[in-house]
Short mmCIF file of C-alpha atoms in Angstrom, two decimals:
data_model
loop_
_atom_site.label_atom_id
_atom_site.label_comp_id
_atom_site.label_asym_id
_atom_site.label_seq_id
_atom_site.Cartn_x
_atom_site.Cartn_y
_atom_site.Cartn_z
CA UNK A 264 215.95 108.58 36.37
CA UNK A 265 216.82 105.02 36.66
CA UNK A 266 218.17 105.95 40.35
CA UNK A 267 214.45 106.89 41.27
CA UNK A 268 212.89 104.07 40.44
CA UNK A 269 215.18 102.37 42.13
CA UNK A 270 214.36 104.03 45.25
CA UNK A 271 211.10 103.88 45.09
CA UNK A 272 211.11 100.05 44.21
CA UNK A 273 213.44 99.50 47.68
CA UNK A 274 210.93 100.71 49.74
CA UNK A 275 209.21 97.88 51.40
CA UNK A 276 205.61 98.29 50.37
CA UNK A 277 204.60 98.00 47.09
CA UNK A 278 204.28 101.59 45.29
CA UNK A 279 201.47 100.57 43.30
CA UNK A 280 200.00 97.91 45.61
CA UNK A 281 200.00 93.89 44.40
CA UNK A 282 196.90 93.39 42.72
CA UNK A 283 196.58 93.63 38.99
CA UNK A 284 195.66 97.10 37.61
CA UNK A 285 191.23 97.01 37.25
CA UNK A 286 191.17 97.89 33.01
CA UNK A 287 193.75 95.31 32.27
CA UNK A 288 192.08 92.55 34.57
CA UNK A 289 189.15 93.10 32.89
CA UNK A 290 190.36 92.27 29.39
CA UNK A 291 192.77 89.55 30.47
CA UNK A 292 189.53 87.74 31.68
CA UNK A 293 187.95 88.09 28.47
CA UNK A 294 190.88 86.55 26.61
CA UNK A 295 192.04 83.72 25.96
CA UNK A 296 196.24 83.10 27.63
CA UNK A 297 198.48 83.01 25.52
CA UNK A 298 202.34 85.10 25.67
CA UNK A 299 202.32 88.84 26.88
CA UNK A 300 204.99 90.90 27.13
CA UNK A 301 204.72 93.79 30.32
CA UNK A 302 206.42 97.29 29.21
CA UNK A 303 208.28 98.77 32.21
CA UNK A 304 206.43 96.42 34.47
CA UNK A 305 207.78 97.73 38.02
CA UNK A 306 206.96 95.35 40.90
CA UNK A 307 205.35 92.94 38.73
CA UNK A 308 201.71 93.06 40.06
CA UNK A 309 199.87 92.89 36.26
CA UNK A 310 202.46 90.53 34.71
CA UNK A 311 202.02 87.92 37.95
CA UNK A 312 198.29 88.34 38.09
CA UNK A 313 198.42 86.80 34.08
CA UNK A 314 200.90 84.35 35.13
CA UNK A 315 198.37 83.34 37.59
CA UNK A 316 195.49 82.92 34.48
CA UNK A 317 197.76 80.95 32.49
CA UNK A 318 199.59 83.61 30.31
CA UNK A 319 203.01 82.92 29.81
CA UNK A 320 204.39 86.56 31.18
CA UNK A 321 207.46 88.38 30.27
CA UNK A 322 208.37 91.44 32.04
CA UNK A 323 210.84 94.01 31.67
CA UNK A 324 211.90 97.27 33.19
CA UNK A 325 214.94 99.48 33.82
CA UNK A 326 215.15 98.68 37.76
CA UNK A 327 216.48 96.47 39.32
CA UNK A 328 215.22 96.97 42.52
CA UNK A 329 211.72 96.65 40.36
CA UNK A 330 212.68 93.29 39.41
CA UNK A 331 213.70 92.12 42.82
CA UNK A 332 209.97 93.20 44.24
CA UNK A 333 208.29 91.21 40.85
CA UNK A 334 210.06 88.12 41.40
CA UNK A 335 209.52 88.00 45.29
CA UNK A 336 205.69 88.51 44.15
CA UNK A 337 205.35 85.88 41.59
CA UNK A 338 207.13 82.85 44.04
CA UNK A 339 204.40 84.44 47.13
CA UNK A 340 201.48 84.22 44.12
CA UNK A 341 203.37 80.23 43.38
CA UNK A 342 203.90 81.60 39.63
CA UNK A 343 206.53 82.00 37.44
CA UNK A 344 207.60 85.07 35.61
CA UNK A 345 209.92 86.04 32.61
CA UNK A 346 211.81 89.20 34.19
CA UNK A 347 214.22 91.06 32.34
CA UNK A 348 216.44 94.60 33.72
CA UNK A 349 215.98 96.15 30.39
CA UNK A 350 215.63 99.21 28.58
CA UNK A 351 212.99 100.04 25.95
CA UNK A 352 214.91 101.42 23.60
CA UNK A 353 217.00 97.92 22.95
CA UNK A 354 215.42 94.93 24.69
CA UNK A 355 214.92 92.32 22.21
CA UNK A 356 212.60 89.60 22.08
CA UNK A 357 211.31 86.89 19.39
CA UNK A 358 210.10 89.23 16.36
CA UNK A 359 205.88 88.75 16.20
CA UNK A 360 205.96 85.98 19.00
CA UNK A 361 203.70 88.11 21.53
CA UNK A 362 199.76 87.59 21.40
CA UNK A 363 199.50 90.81 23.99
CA UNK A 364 201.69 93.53 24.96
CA UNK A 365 200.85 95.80 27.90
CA UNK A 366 201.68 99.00 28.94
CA UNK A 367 200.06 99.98 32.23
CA UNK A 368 201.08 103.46 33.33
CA UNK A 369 204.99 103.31 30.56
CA UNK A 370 205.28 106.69 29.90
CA UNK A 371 208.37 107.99 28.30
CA UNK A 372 210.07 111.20 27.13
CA UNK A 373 208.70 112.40 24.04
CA UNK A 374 211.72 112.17 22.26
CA UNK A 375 211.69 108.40 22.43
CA UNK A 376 208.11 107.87 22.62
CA UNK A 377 207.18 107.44 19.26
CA UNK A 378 210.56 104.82 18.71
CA UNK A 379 209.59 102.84 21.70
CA UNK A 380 206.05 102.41 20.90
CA UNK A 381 207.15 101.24 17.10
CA UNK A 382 209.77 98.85 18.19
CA UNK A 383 207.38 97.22 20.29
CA UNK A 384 205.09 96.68 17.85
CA UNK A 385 207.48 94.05 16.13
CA UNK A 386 207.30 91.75 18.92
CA UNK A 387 203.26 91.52 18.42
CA UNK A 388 202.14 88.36 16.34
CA UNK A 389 199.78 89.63 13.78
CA UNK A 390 196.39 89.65 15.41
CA UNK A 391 197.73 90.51 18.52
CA UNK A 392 196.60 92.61 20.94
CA UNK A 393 198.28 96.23 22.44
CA UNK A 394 196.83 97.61 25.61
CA UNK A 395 197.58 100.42 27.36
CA UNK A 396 196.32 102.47 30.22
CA UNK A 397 198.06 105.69 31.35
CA UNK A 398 197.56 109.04 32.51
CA UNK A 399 196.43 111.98 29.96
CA UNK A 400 197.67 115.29 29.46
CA UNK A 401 194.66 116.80 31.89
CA UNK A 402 196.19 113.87 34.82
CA UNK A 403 198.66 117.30 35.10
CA UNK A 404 197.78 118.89 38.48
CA UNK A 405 196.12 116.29 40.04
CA UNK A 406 198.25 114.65 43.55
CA UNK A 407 196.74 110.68 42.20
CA UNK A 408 200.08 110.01 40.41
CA UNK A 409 201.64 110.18 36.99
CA UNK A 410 204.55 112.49 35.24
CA UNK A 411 204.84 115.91 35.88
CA UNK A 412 205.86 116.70 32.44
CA UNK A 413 203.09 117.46 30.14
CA UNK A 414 205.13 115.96 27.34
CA UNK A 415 205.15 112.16 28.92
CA UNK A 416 201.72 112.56 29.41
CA UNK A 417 198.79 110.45 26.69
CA UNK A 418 196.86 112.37 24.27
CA UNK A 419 194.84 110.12 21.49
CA UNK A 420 196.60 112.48 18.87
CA UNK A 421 199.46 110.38 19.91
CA UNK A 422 198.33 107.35 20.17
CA UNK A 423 196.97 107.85 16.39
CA UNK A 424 200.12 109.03 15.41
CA UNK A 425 202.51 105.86 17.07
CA UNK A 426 200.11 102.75 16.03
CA UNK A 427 199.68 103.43 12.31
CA UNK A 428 198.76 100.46 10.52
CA UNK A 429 196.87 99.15 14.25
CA UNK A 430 192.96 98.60 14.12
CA UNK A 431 192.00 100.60 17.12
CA UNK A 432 189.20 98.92 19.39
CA UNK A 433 189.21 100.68 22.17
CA UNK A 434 190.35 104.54 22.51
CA UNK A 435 189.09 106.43 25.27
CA UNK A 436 189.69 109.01 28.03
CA UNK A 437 188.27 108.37 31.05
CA UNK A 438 188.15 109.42 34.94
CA UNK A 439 188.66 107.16 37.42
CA UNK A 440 189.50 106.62 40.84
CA UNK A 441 192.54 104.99 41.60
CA UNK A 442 193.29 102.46 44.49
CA UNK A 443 196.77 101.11 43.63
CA UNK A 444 199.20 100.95 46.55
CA UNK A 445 200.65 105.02 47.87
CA UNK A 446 201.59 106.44 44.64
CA UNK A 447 198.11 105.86 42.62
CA UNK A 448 195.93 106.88 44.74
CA UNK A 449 192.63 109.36 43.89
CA UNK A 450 190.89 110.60 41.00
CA UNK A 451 192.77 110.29 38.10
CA UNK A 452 192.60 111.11 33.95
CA UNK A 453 193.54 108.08 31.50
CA UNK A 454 193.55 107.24 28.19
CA UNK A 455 192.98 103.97 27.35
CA UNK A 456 193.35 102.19 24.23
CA UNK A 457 193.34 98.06 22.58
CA UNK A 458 194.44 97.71 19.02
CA UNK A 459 194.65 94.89 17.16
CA UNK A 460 197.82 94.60 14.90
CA UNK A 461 196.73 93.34 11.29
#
């Protein structure tokens, strides 16, 4: 797996474009910056658009090639980035030191899904926000992007299921077009979801 991303981040255009995806934008304006942690952050477009707001943004993802594109976005954007090549199921940061953590389009097998999304959790300052937008089960079909294994896919069953003990604010599935670089491109099916952690 890691070997795809990693050709599809060498390619010279961006695979999901370099501005900031539209849902997350929207709530970063609304907040106030603080520290936000990107979940398998690819090129870097979301984490350097907060940079560029005043968030103090840390990155990770399991490409290389990924980081390579991020960084060479954030010194065009004149920002700075925290960039790690990572995997989710042992990168460690400060325990409850995050005021955000975003996951824009992280899906991951179902077998570590539920892990992941707990381990993450403990890097969220109580308070703190968790936001996620990524495709739902009926995304399966469409040619706009996402997994084509039902399993990777969002449902709000398992959203429920992963953030016990979060105050959900926002959990919705929506349709939407996408315009973000060759790869999400079209009308699409998301979830989205914001809890706060208490």
């Amino acid at each position: 797996m890691n070997s795809f991303w990693n050709d599809r981040y060498s390619q010279e255009a961006y695979a999901y474009g370099t501005s900031p995806n539209q849902f997350l934008k929207e709530q970063l304006d609304l907040l106030p910056a603080g520290k936000a942690l990107f979940v398998a952050e690819g090129e870097g477009r979301n984490a350097v658009y907060a940079a560029s707001i005043g968030w103090q943004s840390f990155a990770f993802d399991s490409s290389e090639a990924a980081k390579n594109k991020a960084l060479l976005l954030a010194y065009d954007k004149k920002v700075s980035i925290n960039y790690e090549v990572a995997d989710a199921n042992d990168v460690e940061y400060e325990q409850a030191a995050m005021d955000l953590i975003v996951l824009i389009y992280a899906h991951f097998p179902e077998s570590i899904r539920h892990n992941v999304h707990k381990r993450l959790l403990q890097f969220l300052r109580p308070g703190g926000r968790i936001l996620i937008e990524g495709f739902h089960t009926s995304q399966l079909g469409k040619a706009s992007g996402g997994p084509k294994d039902l399993s990777m896919l969002y449902t709000k069953e398992k959203i429920v299921e992963d953030f016990v003990g979060i105050q959900t604010q926002l959990l919705e599935e929506k349709s939407v077009v996408l315009e973000e670089g060759p790869y999400h491109n079209g009308e699409a099916s998301v979830l989205r979801y914001i809890g706060i952690k208490l």
